[in-house]
């Protein structure tokens, strides 16, 4: 191998890191696989608190951290192995998707009862999402056919004004 042909940036030519350099909101695309453990919702919230300001979305942090925490905590209650958390920014909205290892029920009555239990445990999530004028849901299988998907979409404008105090709940 000829070392003269290797092209790497030296520390003197690499861009300097600093608080003023941030990625665009559209570049927000993170995913985590976490153990289904009591500490995992805290890890997911900490990652969210870190990446949103890095993408110029600091004003949406309070709402999105609450949503990530609620969905991850619910997933950890239902899964025995791991949970998958995805955080994206598309079409002027923050999108949170969480998969857990709890298989969807073949029996329609059991499936409806399971979904009801999830929805009841996500009352805080429902209030946050409605305050942000967003939407959320439960359903859809993971690619492997095992697991349950929960998701929330928060419009950037709604999430940015989440704690402004002028909220009405429909």
Tab-separated table of C-alpha atoms in Angstrom, residues 7 11 14 18 22 25 30 71 88 97 115 126 129 132 139 157 159:
chain	number	residue	atom	x	y	z
A	7	UNK	CA	-6.391	10.836	1.979
A	11	UNK	CA	-6.437	17.960	12.676
A	14	UNK	CA	-10.636	19.309	9.699
A	18	UNK	CA	-18.034	24.206	18.315
A	22	UNK	CA	-25.007	22.223	14.087
A	25	UNK	CA	-33.236	19.569	11.451
A	30	UNK	CA	-31.381	8.495	15.169
A	71	UNK	CA	-43.351	5.471	24.723
A	88	UNK	CA	-36.706	11.488	12.961
A	97	UNK	CA	-41.406	5.346	16.745
A	115	UNK	CA	-54.176	-2.198	23.101
A	126	UNK	CA	-52.000	11.542	24.836
A	129	UNK	CA	-49.394	14.971	21.806
A	132	UNK	CA	-48.740	19.847	20.417
A	139	UNK	CA	-50.192	-0.948	15.722
A	157	UNK	CA	-44.603	24.421	15.710
A	159	UNK	CA	-43.790	20.956	20.030
